[in-house]
């Protein structure tokens, strides 16, 4: 590994090869740049993109392709108002105007009155092979025009809901890129206090973003990498976050070496050799941790994991190649006005991090116990967390389709606008219909269509309760039990409510499957990096504790500040994978430096020197990463906002508490046992008089081991 890193470091830091590296990246960006804009073309937006693989509801979606009506999606127009005559007149006039939007061979329904006589509902079957988004927009324009005073009209149903959800992602990539870029630029300006230096990490991240989009597009097109709009949006934020982290770490080490080496090329080579293993371990941990989501059943989770792993790898490659080349080409002046001069001290003798380290060293046991108490109290807030969001709770601002569904639920059987679907063998369709009709929670069962060969039939099941309510999900469970017992029918149940139920159950399974694998992978990486067992176990435990603290703190914000009704089912798993993979980053950066310094100075001094050396850069990196994910909090989709909040809080906890106090305190309290059973443990000794005095000990004047 050392030989490999030395060879890799010689290229971007070489006198001639630095230009080759830069030219190679420029050629790559120009040649492949056009492909970066095509990522949206390979995004999967089909009905199964966000469903569990093998779920019954996904099977229904697949089977529906065999029917004549597979290309139909209903839009529902709901009319309400106190003036019943005006409502009736407007609905009748609209039906004539809306007739042209019905799919070929289909008709717009007559306005359907509610049982209480206070609402009318018109159903328009749209052809999904056409432009559903444009059709719904025109429907809304027609329905909203010339509306009599006091008559409220909303367009919803499955088509309206789809259009409103797609609208969230339409400008997501562009808005996230702009917002994330601005946040990172401002924070880099504050961090470096230089009008020039901040541009170099940003340019390098730009190269990484192009490479990421190109690789993702090619893998999706030719290797069937699953990409959905949500994972594509999160991808760029992840690349900006981890890429900037690696840039901060490398630049900080490069600055140190510039104080020790007159030749900037040599300084960069040393900086890459010494920070390279930590950056490699970090990127590897995040990439492999995210790739563990391949074991998940939910397709959107698998997509996010694999796409995220591609982004992390591309960010790593860019940060250890093009960034060093740019910095070496530019020279020392990029640090202006704080230019590192050869032979001058790399930092002040006393910094805030050295003072924190000294305070922790005086009372290490008290420090780690207090840290665990704080995180433990926050973690308790996660007990009793309200899991699951209804369709109306998925948006921070209610779109028109949600308002339409609320009015349908108030005046009709709630499932009237979005019935469940049953597919069964046509020969047993009558028995299946009878069995479904007897299920508690079913309002009515209607006959559907048959396949051209007459083998399969569909049934539409209208539920009494809202499609996304718990009562409706319970009814789907009972409905499945009832129709599965019909001999020879091979009946399966799908639809929106069934999809929600399947996703909820799969999320629970994924938690139990993916989390143990992620923990094992991270543990193995830490063991490889630190050549010890106790330290990796403790580091992993601190990150898990930090995750539960972040979940608890986020839950408090969701309930009492942001006003969210609950936590989406996908958040615990996504939050865990991101926080464990990203949170372990800072422990890797810290402990890699601590190990280096402990090898040179001894354990206690090594811990304090590692904390002092990495304190500023890791804090900056944590703030940048938390701020990039915090961009999600302003998005209209509650799921993505919750993801941003929990990752942001978790990263800040890791940065300011876990890495600054908890980990150093544990290391100091355990002494050389922290490195058991590695070589550092076997070779280290503490001087009895220094241990009795409670002072950090200098174990040896020279290295304790090779």
XYZ file of C-alpha atoms in Angstrom, residues 146-693:
548
model
C -64.484 30.745 -14.870
C -65.115 29.117 -11.499
C -68.220 30.641 -9.863
C -67.619 32.482 -6.574
C -67.639 30.096 -3.616
C -66.928 26.977 -5.721
C -63.661 25.210 -4.888
C -62.090 22.948 -7.512
C -59.031 20.704 -7.130
C -57.494 18.165 -9.504
C -55.993 15.141 -7.797
C -56.136 11.372 -8.009
C -53.135 9.223 -9.023
C -52.323 11.465 -12.015
C -52.439 14.656 -9.954
C -50.366 13.091 -7.188
C -47.748 11.907 -9.699
C -47.464 15.355 -11.271
C -47.056 17.045 -7.878
C -44.329 14.603 -6.852
C -42.487 14.976 -10.156
C -42.643 18.765 -9.752
C -40.552 18.390 -6.594
C -37.740 16.771 -8.581
C -38.034 18.841 -11.771
C -35.642 21.553 -10.640
C -34.135 19.588 -7.751
C -30.726 18.922 -9.298
C -30.182 22.501 -10.440
C -31.430 24.060 -7.190
C -29.377 21.696 -5.049
C -26.238 22.298 -7.109
C -26.613 26.079 -6.824
C -27.470 26.058 -3.124
C -24.760 23.554 -2.238
C -22.146 25.404 -4.290
C -22.974 28.704 -2.575
C -22.874 27.136 0.896
C -19.532 25.445 0.256
C -18.035 28.601 -1.284
C -19.040 30.767 1.691
C -17.736 28.274 4.236
C -14.440 27.864 2.389
C -14.011 31.629 2.329
C -14.583 31.741 6.073
C -12.279 28.766 6.677
C -9.313 29.950 4.615
C -9.810 33.721 4.852
C -8.238 33.878 1.429
C -9.753 35.380 -1.722
C -8.039 32.739 -3.859
C -7.618 29.404 -2.086
C -11.344 28.601 -1.817
C -11.573 28.383 -5.611
C -9.282 25.354 -5.849
C -11.401 22.887 -3.819
C -14.492 24.169 -5.622
C -12.913 23.660 -9.059
C -11.803 20.165 -8.062
C -15.280 19.292 -6.824
C -16.585 20.539 -10.166
C -14.318 18.043 -11.960
C -15.536 15.349 -9.543
C -19.174 16.246 -10.245
C -18.679 15.883 -14.005
C -16.920 12.546 -13.586
C -19.623 11.348 -11.209
C -22.480 12.211 -13.535
C -20.719 10.658 -16.525
C -19.917 7.426 -14.667
C -23.427 7.219 -13.236
C -24.974 7.772 -16.657
C -22.776 5.143 -18.350
C -23.336 2.596 -15.586
C -27.087 3.190 -15.666
C -27.268 2.919 -19.447
C -24.973 -0.049 -19.997
C -24.694 -1.831 -16.634
C -28.272 -1.323 -15.424
C -27.293 0.758 -12.387
C -30.635 1.815 -10.826
C -30.992 5.612 -10.687
C -34.092 7.431 -9.483
C -34.693 11.199 -9.122
C -34.141 11.133 -5.352
C -30.762 9.385 -5.504
C -29.668 11.635 -8.393
C -30.471 14.709 -6.280
C -28.663 13.448 -3.178
C -25.689 12.376 -5.313
C -24.408 15.888 -6.016
C -24.740 16.972 -2.387
C -22.770 13.902 -1.321
C -20.011 14.609 -3.870
C -19.754 18.233 -2.751
C -19.676 17.228 0.919
C -17.127 14.418 0.875
C -15.049 16.046 -1.862
C -14.699 19.231 0.165
C -13.848 17.184 3.263
C -10.982 15.467 1.475
C -9.818 18.771 0.033
C -9.722 20.372 3.478
C -7.722 17.477 4.908
C -5.211 17.437 2.052
C -4.750 21.218 1.970
C -4.210 21.335 5.738
C -1.485 18.695 5.502
C 0.040 20.397 2.453
C 0.195 23.685 4.369
C 2.026 21.935 7.223
C 4.555 20.433 4.840
C 5.169 23.788 3.130
C 6.463 25.050 6.480
C 8.885 22.101 6.593
C 9.900 21.856 2.920
C 11.202 24.580 0.665
C 10.194 22.672 -2.485
C 6.400 22.715 -2.907
C 6.526 19.586 -5.086
C 8.167 17.626 -2.294
C 5.728 19.100 0.206
C 2.774 17.855 -1.844
C 4.269 14.384 -2.260
C 4.730 14.075 1.498
C 1.255 15.464 2.169
C -0.309 12.911 -0.169
C 1.686 10.026 1.301
C 0.754 10.920 4.860
C -2.881 11.918 4.391
C -3.547 9.448 1.567
C -4.232 6.375 3.755
C -6.768 8.297 5.858
C -8.542 9.674 2.770
C -8.495 6.231 1.143
C -9.870 4.576 4.280
C -12.563 7.245 4.540
C -13.634 6.932 0.904
C -13.526 3.152 1.105
C -15.616 3.084 4.255
C -18.282 5.385 2.831
C -18.376 3.655 -0.556
C -18.554 0.127 0.850
C -21.007 1.217 3.546
C -23.321 2.730 0.948
C -22.868 -0.283 -1.320
C -24.238 -2.431 1.514
C -27.619 -0.964 0.603
C -27.516 -3.386 -2.318
C -28.844 -5.869 0.259
C -31.955 -3.738 0.809
C -35.287 -4.762 -0.679
C -36.530 -1.248 -1.408
C -35.382 -0.243 -4.884
C -34.884 3.431 -3.994
C -32.554 2.458 -1.127
C -30.526 0.220 -3.421
C -30.341 3.023 -5.969
C -29.150 5.570 -3.421
C -26.509 3.216 -2.054
C -24.984 2.271 -5.390
C -25.180 5.758 -6.890
C -23.705 7.249 -3.719
C -20.793 4.798 -3.802
C -20.002 5.874 -7.378
C -20.039 9.526 -6.284
C -17.695 8.944 -3.347
C -15.175 7.040 -5.487
C -15.194 9.755 -8.159
C -14.785 12.451 -5.496
C -11.836 10.586 -3.998
C -10.111 10.218 -7.376
C -10.517 13.919 -8.152
C -9.266 15.104 -4.767
C -6.024 13.101 -4.869
C -5.210 13.950 -8.498
C -6.511 17.198 -9.934
C -6.546 19.154 -6.649
C -2.851 18.453 -5.837
C -1.909 19.261 -9.431
C -3.742 22.603 -9.317
C -2.216 23.550 -5.967
C 1.338 22.698 -7.007
C 0.969 24.503 -10.336
C -0.323 27.634 -8.595
C 2.402 27.696 -5.930
C 2.439 29.068 -2.406
C 0.699 32.346 -3.303
C -2.731 30.641 -3.349
C -2.684 30.842 0.480
C -2.403 34.648 0.380
C -2.546 36.573 2.663
C -1.488 33.739 5.029
C 1.297 32.284 2.890
C 3.130 29.374 4.610
C 6.852 30.207 4.726
C 9.563 27.576 4.848
C 11.124 27.284 8.302
C 8.334 29.064 10.184
C 6.095 27.272 12.737
C 3.137 25.476 11.151
C 0.765 26.704 13.874
C 0.671 28.600 17.130
C 2.035 26.874 20.212
C -1.333 27.227 21.955
C -4.626 26.848 20.133
C -8.187 26.191 21.188
C -7.653 22.536 20.302
C -4.557 22.233 22.458
C -6.486 23.810 25.344
C -9.374 21.381 24.850
C -6.908 18.500 24.737
C -5.241 19.639 27.956
C -8.612 19.937 29.703
C -9.635 16.453 28.572
C -6.243 15.036 29.587
C -6.672 16.337 33.129
C -9.936 14.426 33.673
C -10.368 11.909 30.830
C -12.800 9.597 32.630
C -15.059 12.450 33.667
C -14.907 13.819 30.091
C -16.020 10.638 28.365
C -18.700 9.913 30.962
C -20.189 13.397 30.525
C -20.058 13.024 26.739
C -21.919 9.719 26.911
C -24.462 11.279 29.281
C -25.197 14.114 26.836
C -25.546 11.843 23.818
C -27.527 9.337 25.893
C -30.093 11.963 26.918
C -30.525 12.988 23.281
C -30.831 9.343 22.247
C -33.693 8.843 24.717
C -35.728 11.315 22.659
C -35.813 8.714 19.884
C -37.897 6.382 22.093
C -41.501 6.339 20.955
C -40.749 8.065 17.664
C -43.805 8.255 15.412
C -42.976 6.284 12.280
C -44.691 6.719 8.937
C -46.111 9.615 6.928
C -49.376 9.769 5.032
C -49.550 11.219 1.522
C -50.781 14.539 2.887
C -47.821 14.652 5.301
C -45.147 14.033 2.653
C -44.990 17.686 1.604
C -44.050 20.727 3.677
C -46.608 22.730 1.679
C -49.714 20.821 0.607
C -49.959 20.469 -3.184
C -53.292 20.484 -4.962
C -53.525 16.686 -5.177
C -53.299 16.368 -1.385
C -56.071 18.941 -0.885
C -58.184 17.061 -3.428
C -57.675 13.779 -1.552
C -58.664 15.410 1.743
C -61.947 16.578 0.187
C -62.591 13.164 -1.340
C -62.033 11.595 2.086
C -64.462 14.081 3.649
C -67.348 13.395 1.238
C -66.768 9.952 -0.346
C -65.364 6.596 0.637
C -61.764 7.703 0.958
C -60.468 5.120 -1.468
C -62.818 6.144 -4.267
C -60.168 8.172 -6.097
C -57.454 5.526 -5.809
C -58.879 1.993 -5.535
C -56.807 -1.079 -4.803
C -56.210 -3.476 -7.681
C -56.677 -7.243 -7.695
C -55.374 -9.412 -10.514
C -56.615 -12.994 -10.627
C -57.245 -15.828 -13.033
C -60.408 -14.979 -14.952
C -62.018 -18.337 -14.237
C -62.063 -17.597 -10.496
C -62.834 -13.847 -10.753
C -66.351 -14.270 -9.336
C -65.103 -16.128 -6.253
C -62.334 -13.570 -5.738
C -64.860 -10.717 -5.951
C -67.096 -12.394 -3.395
C -64.184 -12.979 -1.023
C -63.015 -9.368 -1.380
C -66.501 -7.962 -0.810
C -66.719 -9.688 2.585
C -63.550 -8.003 3.912
C -64.092 -5.404 6.619
C -63.006 -1.971 5.348
C -64.020 -2.612 1.715
C -66.711 -0.250 0.431
C -67.317 -1.955 -2.904
C -65.662 -4.165 -5.525
C -65.989 -3.385 -9.224
C -65.216 -5.550 -12.252
C -62.304 -4.476 -14.404
C -60.775 -5.733 -17.628
C -59.438 -8.950 -19.068
C -56.284 -9.682 -20.971
C -56.635 -10.302 -24.686
C -56.234 -14.033 -24.155
C -58.940 -14.010 -21.464
C -56.680 -15.607 -18.862
C -56.488 -12.769 -16.296
C -59.017 -10.329 -14.862
C -58.746 -7.178 -12.777
C -60.959 -5.994 -9.953
C -61.079 -2.486 -8.455
C -61.544 -2.388 -4.685
C -62.741 0.882 -3.145
C -61.713 1.129 0.517
C -63.710 3.045 3.096
C -60.658 4.750 4.569
C -58.075 7.083 3.040
C -55.567 5.140 0.886
C -52.607 6.086 3.094
C -54.276 5.534 6.476
C -53.411 2.720 8.863
C -56.992 1.425 8.614
C -56.619 1.120 4.833
C -53.325 -0.760 5.228
C -54.975 -3.137 7.685
C -57.765 -3.673 5.160
C -55.204 -4.511 2.461
C -53.673 -7.124 4.743
C -57.101 -8.677 5.354
C -57.932 -8.429 1.644
C -54.796 -10.335 0.702
C -55.554 -13.080 3.196
C -59.069 -13.400 1.802
C -58.230 -13.576 -1.909
C -55.151 -15.751 -1.434
C -57.384 -18.503 -0.072
C -59.422 -18.754 -3.288
C -58.221 -21.991 -4.882
C -56.690 -21.634 -8.320
C -57.161 -17.866 -8.466
C -53.495 -16.890 -7.937
C -54.873 -13.525 -6.848
C -52.515 -10.653 -5.980
C -53.374 -7.243 -4.524
C -51.729 -3.953 -5.475
C -52.411 -0.238 -5.686
C -51.199 2.762 -3.704
C -52.191 1.458 -0.270
C -50.633 -1.951 -0.954
C -47.455 -0.226 -2.090
C -47.293 1.751 1.155
C -47.799 -1.405 3.201
C -45.148 -3.327 1.255
C -42.662 -0.466 1.617
C -43.270 -0.245 5.361
C -42.665 -3.958 5.856
C -39.596 -3.950 3.601
C -38.112 -0.993 5.495
C -38.303 -3.010 8.704
C -36.624 -5.993 7.039
C -33.920 -3.799 5.541
C -33.036 -2.371 8.945
C -32.400 -5.863 10.298
C -30.432 -6.946 7.219
C -28.310 -3.951 6.226
C -27.297 -2.469 9.588
C -25.288 -5.501 10.855
C -23.441 -5.710 7.528
C -22.578 -1.987 7.553
C -21.254 -2.250 11.118
C -19.108 -5.256 10.216
C -17.670 -3.542 7.122
C -16.805 -0.359 9.017
C -15.234 -2.378 11.826
C -13.016 -4.293 9.398
C -11.851 -1.059 7.745
C -10.945 0.424 11.134
C -9.080 -2.730 12.162
C -7.108 -2.606 8.907
C -6.305 1.083 9.355
C -5.391 1.079 13.056
C -4.011 -2.478 13.343
C -5.882 -2.875 16.633
C -9.177 -4.228 17.982
C -10.127 -2.185 21.051
C -9.838 1.178 19.286
C -12.034 0.160 16.306
C -14.727 -1.276 18.592
C -14.819 1.889 20.669
C -14.827 4.158 17.625
C -17.691 2.214 16.087
C -19.630 2.350 19.362
C -19.223 6.143 19.553
C -20.580 6.592 16.034
C -23.595 4.360 16.747
C -24.268 6.337 19.929
C -23.962 9.537 17.917
C -26.515 8.197 15.423
C -29.123 7.539 18.100
C -28.422 10.957 19.630
C -28.911 12.566 16.207
C -32.134 10.609 15.687
C -33.430 11.756 19.070
C -32.427 15.394 18.567
C -33.960 15.369 15.085
C -37.177 13.911 16.441
C -37.417 16.822 18.883
C -37.001 19.265 15.996
C -39.519 17.410 13.841
C -42.160 17.450 16.576
C -41.697 20.829 18.240
C -40.076 23.110 15.651
C -40.662 21.870 12.115
C -44.082 20.403 12.853
C -43.664 17.114 10.973
C -46.291 14.517 11.791
C -43.769 11.683 11.969
C -40.627 10.181 10.453
C -40.674 8.503 7.081
C -40.003 4.760 7.109
C -36.878 5.161 4.961
C -35.146 7.625 7.310
C -33.818 5.280 10.061
C -31.930 3.100 7.576
C -30.760 5.922 5.291
C -29.763 8.030 8.270
C -27.869 5.148 9.861
C -25.896 4.277 6.743
C -25.010 7.900 6.001
C -24.106 8.801 9.571
C -22.063 5.701 10.306
C -20.225 5.962 6.986
C -19.761 9.738 7.122
C -19.378 9.996 10.895
C -16.594 7.448 10.999
C -14.755 9.765 8.595
C -13.727 12.145 11.340
C -12.639 9.359 13.644
C -10.538 7.987 10.780
C -8.948 11.394 10.149
C -8.268 11.877 13.862
C -7.042 8.389 14.717
C -4.846 8.046 11.654
C -3.006 11.187 12.782
C -3.023 10.037 16.423
C -1.480 6.724 15.405
C 1.197 8.543 13.424
C 2.006 10.865 16.340
C 1.782 8.088 18.967
C 4.313 6.110 16.988
C 6.607 9.123 17.182
C 5.831 10.624 20.602
C 4.085 7.988 22.663
C 0.403 7.400 23.388
C -0.739 10.369 25.487
C 1.298 12.961 23.638
C 0.242 11.365 20.376
C -3.447 11.693 21.263
C -3.068 15.362 22.178
C -0.895 16.143 19.161
C -3.351 14.380 16.861
C -6.255 16.354 18.313
C -4.364 19.635 18.052
C -3.188 18.960 14.496
C -6.539 17.883 13.095
C -8.908 19.964 15.236
C -9.272 22.907 12.889
C -9.497 20.997 9.639
C -11.914 18.338 10.936
C -14.168 20.981 12.452
C -14.182 22.881 9.170
C -14.912 19.677 7.271
C -17.750 18.775 9.633
C -19.356 22.191 9.349
C -19.113 22.088 5.542
C -20.608 18.583 5.342
C -23.412 19.405 7.791
C -24.202 22.614 5.915
C -24.382 20.836 2.551
C -26.865 18.297 3.880
C -28.793 21.060 5.656
C -29.680 22.352 2.185
C -32.210 19.492 2.079
C -34.141 21.029 4.979
C -35.580 23.685 2.676
C -36.904 21.212 0.096
C -40.674 20.713 -0.200
C -40.456 16.925 0.212
C -40.503 16.035 3.911
C -38.475 12.839 3.421
C -35.502 14.709 1.972
C -35.816 17.484 4.557
C -35.678 14.883 7.334
C -32.645 13.253 5.736
C -30.844 16.606 5.670
C -31.670 17.392 9.300
C -30.633 14.050 10.779
C -27.360 13.836 8.810
C -26.531 17.468 9.573
C -27.118 17.072 13.317
C -25.254 13.767 13.402
C -22.204 15.197 11.656
C -22.111 18.177 14.027
C -22.340 15.863 17.050
C -19.483 13.779 15.655
C -17.426 16.883 14.968
C -17.851 18.889 18.159
C -18.487 16.243 20.817
C -17.548 12.724 19.756
C -14.306 13.467 17.941
C -13.272 16.438 20.112
C -14.005 15.073 23.593
C -15.356 11.520 23.723
C -12.789 9.703 21.568
C -9.681 11.483 22.955
C -10.954 10.972 26.516
C -11.469 7.242 25.961
C -8.043 6.932 24.357
C -6.340 8.765 27.233
C -8.223 6.848 29.918
C -7.399 3.450 28.408
C -3.797 4.328 27.696
C -1.837 1.828 25.652
C -4.707 -0.684 25.948
C -6.483 1.464 23.366
C -4.177 -0.121 20.755
C -4.571 -3.745 21.922
C -3.407 -6.145 20.516
C -1.387 -4.229 17.912
C 2.279 -3.333 17.858
C 1.692 0.031 19.496
C 0.188 -1.754 22.498
C 3.106 -4.144 22.755
C 5.795 -1.479 22.567
C 4.287 1.379 24.545
C 4.991 2.060 28.203
C 3.934 4.929 30.487
C 6.315 6.337 33.029
C 5.001 5.596 36.538
C 5.753 9.052 37.908
C 3.910 10.757 35.016
C 0.910 8.456 35.319
C 0.719 9.106 39.067
C 0.768 12.837 38.393
